[in-house]
PDB file of C-alpha atoms in Angstrom:
ATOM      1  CA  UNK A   1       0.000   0.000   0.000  1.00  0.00           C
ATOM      2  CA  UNK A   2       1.672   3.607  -0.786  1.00  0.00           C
ATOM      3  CA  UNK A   3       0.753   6.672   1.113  1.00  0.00           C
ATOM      4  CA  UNK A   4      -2.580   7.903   0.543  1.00  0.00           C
ATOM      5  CA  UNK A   5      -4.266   5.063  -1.246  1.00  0.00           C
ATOM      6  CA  UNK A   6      -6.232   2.160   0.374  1.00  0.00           C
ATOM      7  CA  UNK A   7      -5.435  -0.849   0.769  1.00  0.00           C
ATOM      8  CA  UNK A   8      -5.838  -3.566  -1.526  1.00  0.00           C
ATOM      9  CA  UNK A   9      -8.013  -6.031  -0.333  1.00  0.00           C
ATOM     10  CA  UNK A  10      -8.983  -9.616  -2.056  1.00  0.00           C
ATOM     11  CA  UNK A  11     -12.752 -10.696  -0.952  1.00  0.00           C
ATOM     12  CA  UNK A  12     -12.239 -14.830  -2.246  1.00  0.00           C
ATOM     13  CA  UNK A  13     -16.014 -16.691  -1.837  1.00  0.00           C
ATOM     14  CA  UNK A  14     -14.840 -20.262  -2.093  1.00  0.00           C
ATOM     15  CA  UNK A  15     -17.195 -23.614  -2.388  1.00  0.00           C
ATOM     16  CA  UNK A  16     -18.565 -25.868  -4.384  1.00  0.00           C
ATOM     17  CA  UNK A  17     -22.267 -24.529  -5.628  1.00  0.00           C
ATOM     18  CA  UNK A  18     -23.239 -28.359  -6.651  1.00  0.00           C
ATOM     19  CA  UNK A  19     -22.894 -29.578  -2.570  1.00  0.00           C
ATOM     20  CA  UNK A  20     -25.562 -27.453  -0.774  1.00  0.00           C
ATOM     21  CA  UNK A  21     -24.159 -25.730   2.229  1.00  0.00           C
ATOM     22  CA  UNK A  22     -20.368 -25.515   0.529  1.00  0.00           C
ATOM     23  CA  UNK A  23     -22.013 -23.067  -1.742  1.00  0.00           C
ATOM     24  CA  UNK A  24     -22.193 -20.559   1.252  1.00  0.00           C
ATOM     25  CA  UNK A  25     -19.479 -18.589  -0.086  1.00  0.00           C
ATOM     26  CA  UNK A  26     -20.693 -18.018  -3.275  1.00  0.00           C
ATOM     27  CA  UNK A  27     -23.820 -16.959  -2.106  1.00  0.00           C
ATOM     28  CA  UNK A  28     -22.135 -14.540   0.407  1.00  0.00           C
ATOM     29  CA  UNK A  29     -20.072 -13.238  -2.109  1.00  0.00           C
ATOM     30  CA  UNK A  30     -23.124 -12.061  -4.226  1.00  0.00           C
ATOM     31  CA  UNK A  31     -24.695 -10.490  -1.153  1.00  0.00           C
ATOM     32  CA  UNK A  32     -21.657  -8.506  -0.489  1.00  0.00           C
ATOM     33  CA  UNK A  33     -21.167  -7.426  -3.852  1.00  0.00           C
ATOM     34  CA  UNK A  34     -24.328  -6.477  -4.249  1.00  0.00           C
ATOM     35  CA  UNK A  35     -23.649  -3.251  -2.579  1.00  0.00           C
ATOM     36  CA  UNK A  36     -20.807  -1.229  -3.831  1.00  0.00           C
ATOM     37  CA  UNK A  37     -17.016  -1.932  -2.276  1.00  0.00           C
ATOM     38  CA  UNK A  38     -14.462   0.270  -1.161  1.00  0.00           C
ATOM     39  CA  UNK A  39     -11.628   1.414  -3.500  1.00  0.00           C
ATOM     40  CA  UNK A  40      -9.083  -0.995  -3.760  1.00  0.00           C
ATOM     41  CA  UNK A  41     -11.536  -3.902  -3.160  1.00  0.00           C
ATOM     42  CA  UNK A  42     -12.004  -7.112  -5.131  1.00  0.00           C
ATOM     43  CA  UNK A  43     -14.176  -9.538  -4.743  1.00  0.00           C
ATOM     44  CA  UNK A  44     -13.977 -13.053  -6.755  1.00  0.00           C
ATOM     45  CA  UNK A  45     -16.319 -16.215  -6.660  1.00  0.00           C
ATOM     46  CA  UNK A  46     -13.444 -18.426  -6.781  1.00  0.00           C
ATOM     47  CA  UNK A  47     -15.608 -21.759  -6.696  1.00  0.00           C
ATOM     48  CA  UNK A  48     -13.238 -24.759  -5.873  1.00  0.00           C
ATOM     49  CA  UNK A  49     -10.051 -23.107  -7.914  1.00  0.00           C
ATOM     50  CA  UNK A  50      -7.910 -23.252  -4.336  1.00  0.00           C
ATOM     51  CA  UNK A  51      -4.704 -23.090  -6.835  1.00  0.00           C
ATOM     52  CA  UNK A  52      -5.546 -19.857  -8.875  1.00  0.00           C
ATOM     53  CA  UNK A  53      -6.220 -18.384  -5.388  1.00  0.00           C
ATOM     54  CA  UNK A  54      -2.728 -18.955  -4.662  1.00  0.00           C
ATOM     55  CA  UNK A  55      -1.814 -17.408  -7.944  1.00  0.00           C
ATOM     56  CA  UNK A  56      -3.704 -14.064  -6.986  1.00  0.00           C
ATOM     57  CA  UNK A  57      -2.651 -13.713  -3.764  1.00  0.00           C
ATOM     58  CA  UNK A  58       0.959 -12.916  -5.477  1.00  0.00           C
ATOM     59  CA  UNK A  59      -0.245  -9.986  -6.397  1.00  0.00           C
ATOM     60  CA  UNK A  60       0.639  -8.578  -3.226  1.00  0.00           C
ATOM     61  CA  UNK A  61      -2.787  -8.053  -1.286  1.00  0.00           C
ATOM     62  CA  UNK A  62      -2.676  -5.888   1.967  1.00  0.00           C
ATOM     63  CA  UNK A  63      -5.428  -8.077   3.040  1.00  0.00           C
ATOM     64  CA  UNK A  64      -7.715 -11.365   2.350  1.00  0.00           C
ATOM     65  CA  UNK A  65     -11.334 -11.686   3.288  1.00  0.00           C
ATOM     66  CA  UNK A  66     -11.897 -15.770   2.987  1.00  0.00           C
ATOM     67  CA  UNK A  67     -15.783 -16.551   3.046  1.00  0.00           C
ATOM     68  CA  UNK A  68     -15.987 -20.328   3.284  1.00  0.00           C
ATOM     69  CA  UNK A  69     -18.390 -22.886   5.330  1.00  0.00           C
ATOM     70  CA  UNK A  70     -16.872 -24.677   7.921  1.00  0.00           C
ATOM     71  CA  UNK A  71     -17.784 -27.936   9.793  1.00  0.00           C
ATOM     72  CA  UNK A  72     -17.796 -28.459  13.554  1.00  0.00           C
ATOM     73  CA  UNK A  73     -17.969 -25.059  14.317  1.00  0.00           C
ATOM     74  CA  UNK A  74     -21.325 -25.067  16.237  1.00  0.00           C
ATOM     75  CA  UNK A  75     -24.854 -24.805  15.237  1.00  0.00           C
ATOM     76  CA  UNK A  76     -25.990 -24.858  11.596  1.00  0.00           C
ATOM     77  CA  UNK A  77     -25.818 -21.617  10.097  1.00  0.00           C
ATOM     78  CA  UNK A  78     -23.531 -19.997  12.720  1.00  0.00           C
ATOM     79  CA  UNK A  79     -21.277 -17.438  11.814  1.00  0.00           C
ATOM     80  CA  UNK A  80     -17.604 -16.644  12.680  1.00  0.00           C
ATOM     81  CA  UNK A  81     -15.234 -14.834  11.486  1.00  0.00           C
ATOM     82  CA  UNK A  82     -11.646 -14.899  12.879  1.00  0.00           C
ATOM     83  CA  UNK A  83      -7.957 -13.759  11.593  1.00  0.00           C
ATOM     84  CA  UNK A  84      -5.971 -16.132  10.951  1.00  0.00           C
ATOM     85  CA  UNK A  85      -2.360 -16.336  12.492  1.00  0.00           C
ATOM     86  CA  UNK A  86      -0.089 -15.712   9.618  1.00  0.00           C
ATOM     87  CA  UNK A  87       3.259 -16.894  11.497  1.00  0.00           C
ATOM     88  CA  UNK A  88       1.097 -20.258  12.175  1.00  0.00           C
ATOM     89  CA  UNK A  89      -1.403 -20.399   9.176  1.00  0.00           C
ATOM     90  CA  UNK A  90      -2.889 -24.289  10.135  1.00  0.00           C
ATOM     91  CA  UNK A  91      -4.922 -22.150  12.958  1.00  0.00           C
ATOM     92  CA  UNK A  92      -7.261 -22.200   9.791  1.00  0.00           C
ATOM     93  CA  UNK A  93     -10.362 -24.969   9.365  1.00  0.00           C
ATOM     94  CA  UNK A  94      -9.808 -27.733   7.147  1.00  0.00           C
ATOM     95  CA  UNK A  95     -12.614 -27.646   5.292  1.00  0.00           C
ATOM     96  CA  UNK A  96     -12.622 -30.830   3.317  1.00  0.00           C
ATOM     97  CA  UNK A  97     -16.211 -31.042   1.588  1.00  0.00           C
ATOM     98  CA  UNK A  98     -14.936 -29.207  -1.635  1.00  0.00           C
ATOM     99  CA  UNK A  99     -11.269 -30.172  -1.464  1.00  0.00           C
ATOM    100  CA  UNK A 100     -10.164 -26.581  -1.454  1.00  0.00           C
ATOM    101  CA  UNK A 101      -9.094 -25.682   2.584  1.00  0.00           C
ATOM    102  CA  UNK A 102      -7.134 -22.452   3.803  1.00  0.00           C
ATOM    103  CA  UNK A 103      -4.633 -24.258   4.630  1.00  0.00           C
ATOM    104  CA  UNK A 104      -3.879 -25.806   1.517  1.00  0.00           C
ATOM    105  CA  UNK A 105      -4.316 -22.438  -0.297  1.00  0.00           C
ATOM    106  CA  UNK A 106      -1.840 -21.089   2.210  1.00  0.00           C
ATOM    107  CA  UNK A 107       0.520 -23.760   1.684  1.00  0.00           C
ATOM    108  CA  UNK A 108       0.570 -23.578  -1.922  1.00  0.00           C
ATOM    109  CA  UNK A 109       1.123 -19.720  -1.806  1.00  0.00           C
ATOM    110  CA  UNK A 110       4.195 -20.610   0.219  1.00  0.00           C
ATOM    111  CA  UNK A 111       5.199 -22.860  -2.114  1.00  0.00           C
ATOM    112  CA  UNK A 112       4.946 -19.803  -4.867  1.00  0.00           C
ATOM    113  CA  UNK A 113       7.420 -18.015  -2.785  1.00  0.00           C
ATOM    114  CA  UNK A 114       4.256 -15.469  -1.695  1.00  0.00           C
ATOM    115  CA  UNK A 115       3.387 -14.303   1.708  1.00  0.00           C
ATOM    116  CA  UNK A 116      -0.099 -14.437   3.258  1.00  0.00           C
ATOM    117  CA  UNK A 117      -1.122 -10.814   3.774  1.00  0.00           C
ATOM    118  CA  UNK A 118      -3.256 -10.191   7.244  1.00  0.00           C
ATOM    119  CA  UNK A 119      -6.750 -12.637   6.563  1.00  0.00           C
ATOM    120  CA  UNK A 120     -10.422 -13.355   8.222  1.00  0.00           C
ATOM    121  CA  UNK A 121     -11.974 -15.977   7.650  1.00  0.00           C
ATOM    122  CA  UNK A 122     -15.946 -15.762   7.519  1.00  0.00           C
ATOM    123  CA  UNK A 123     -17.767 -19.222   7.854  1.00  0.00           C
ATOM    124  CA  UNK A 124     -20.595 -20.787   8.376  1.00  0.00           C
ATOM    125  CA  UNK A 125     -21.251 -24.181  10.014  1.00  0.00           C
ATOM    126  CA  UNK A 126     -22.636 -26.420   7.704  1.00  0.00           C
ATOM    127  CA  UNK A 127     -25.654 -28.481   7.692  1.00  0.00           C
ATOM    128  CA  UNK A 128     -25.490 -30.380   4.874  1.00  0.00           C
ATOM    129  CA  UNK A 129     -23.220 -31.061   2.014  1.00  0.00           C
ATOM    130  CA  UNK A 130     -25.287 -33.010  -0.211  1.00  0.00           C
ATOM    131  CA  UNK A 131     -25.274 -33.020  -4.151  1.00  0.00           C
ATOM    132  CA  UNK A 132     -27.739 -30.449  -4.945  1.00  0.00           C
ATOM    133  CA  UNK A 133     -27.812 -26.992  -5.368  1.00  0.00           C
ATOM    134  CA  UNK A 134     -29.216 -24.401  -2.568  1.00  0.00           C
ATOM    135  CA  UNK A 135     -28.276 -23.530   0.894  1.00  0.00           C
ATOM    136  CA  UNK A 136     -30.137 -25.119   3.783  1.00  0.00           C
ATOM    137  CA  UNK A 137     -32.732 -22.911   5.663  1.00  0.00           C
ATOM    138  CA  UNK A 138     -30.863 -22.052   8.183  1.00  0.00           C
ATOM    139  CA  UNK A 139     -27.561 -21.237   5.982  1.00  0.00           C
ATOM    140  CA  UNK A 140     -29.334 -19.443   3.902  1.00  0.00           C
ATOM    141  CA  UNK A 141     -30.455 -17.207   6.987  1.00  0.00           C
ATOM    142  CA  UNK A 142     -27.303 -16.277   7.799  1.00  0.00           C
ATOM    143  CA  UNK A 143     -26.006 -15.123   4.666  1.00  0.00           C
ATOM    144  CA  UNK A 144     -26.899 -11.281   5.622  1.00  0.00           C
ATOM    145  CA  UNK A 145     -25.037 -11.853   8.661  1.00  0.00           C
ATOM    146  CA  UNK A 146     -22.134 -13.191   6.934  1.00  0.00           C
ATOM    147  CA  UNK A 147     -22.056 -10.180   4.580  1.00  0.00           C
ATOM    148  CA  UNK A 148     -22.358  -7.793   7.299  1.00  0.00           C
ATOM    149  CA  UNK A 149     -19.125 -10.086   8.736  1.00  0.00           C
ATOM    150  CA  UNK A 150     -17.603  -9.441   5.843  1.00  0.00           C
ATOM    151  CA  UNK A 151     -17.919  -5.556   5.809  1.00  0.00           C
ATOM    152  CA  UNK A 152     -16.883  -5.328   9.434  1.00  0.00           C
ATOM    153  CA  UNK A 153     -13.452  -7.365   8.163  1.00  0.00           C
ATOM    154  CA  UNK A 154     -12.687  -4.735   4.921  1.00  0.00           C
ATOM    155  CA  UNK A 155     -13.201  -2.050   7.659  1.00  0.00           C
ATOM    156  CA  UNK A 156     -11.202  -3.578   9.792  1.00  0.00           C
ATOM    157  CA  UNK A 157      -8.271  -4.458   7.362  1.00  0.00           C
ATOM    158  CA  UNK A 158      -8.930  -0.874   6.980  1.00  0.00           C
ATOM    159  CA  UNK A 159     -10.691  -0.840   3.726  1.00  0.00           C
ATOM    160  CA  UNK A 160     -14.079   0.799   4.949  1.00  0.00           C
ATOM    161  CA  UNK A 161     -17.386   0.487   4.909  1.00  0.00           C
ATOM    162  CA  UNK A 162     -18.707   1.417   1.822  1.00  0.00           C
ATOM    163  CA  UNK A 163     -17.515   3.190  -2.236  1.00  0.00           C
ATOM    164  CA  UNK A 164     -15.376   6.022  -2.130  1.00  0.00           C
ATOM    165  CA  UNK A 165     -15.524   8.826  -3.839  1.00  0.00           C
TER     166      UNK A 165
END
């Protein structure tokens, strides 16, 4: 980031739209973009591509939004987000339904000779990942939370709330 300009921050829905629940990022992604960003904001639907994540993230990002479900972490439809520890990165679920997990992203950016820029995760606990297509009820439900989650992050990465300008 140079003097005067935002930062850059990557906004990365990941999941598999064909497995129910693992579609939450997706879906979260269009709900946040459905407002406009801050400058120096992207936000990409990056589906199950874990490895052109990786790619990206060499662009040098100031800061990574990840919005993912997550198992085991409580009710269905439950929302946390949390930063990740970049000096230990496997603080990160393993979220194995779609074959595309933080950590592995993290690992292959390391691999790429990149460096994880500061990142919150956003998930959701899971109900279901069946083949079909569509959240669960109460996934669904919290995808306004999750958006708002994601907001709070950019602002907090110091990003904003809202366009510029």
């Amino acid at each position: 980031m140079t003097a005067g300009s935002p930062p850059r921050v990557l906004v990365a829905g990941i999941g598999n739209i064909f497995l129910g629940d693992d579609g939450f990022g997706p879906e979260t992604l269009r709900a946040v973009t459905a407002e406009p960003l801050p400058d120096g904001v992207r936000a990409v639907d990056y589906g199950i591509r874990g490895m052109h994540l990786a790619y990206d993230l060499l662009d040098g990002w100031d800061g990574l939004v990840l919005v993912d479900a997550v198992p085991d972490r409580g009710a269905p439809g439950a929302v946390r987000a949390f930063e990740v520890d970049r000096e230990n990165p496997d603080t990160a679920p393993r979220l194995d339904a779609h074959a595309m997990d933080p950590v592995s992203v993290f690992a292959s950016l390391a691999a790429l000779g990149g460096t994880l820029p500061r990142t919150v995760v956003v998930g959701c606990q899971v109900r279901d990942v069946e083949e079909r297509i569509g959240l669960s009820e109460p996934v669904s439900r919290a995808v306004p939370e999750a958006a708002l989650a994601v907001r709070t992050a950019l602002a907090e990465l110091g990003a904003g709330v809202g366009a510029e300008g």
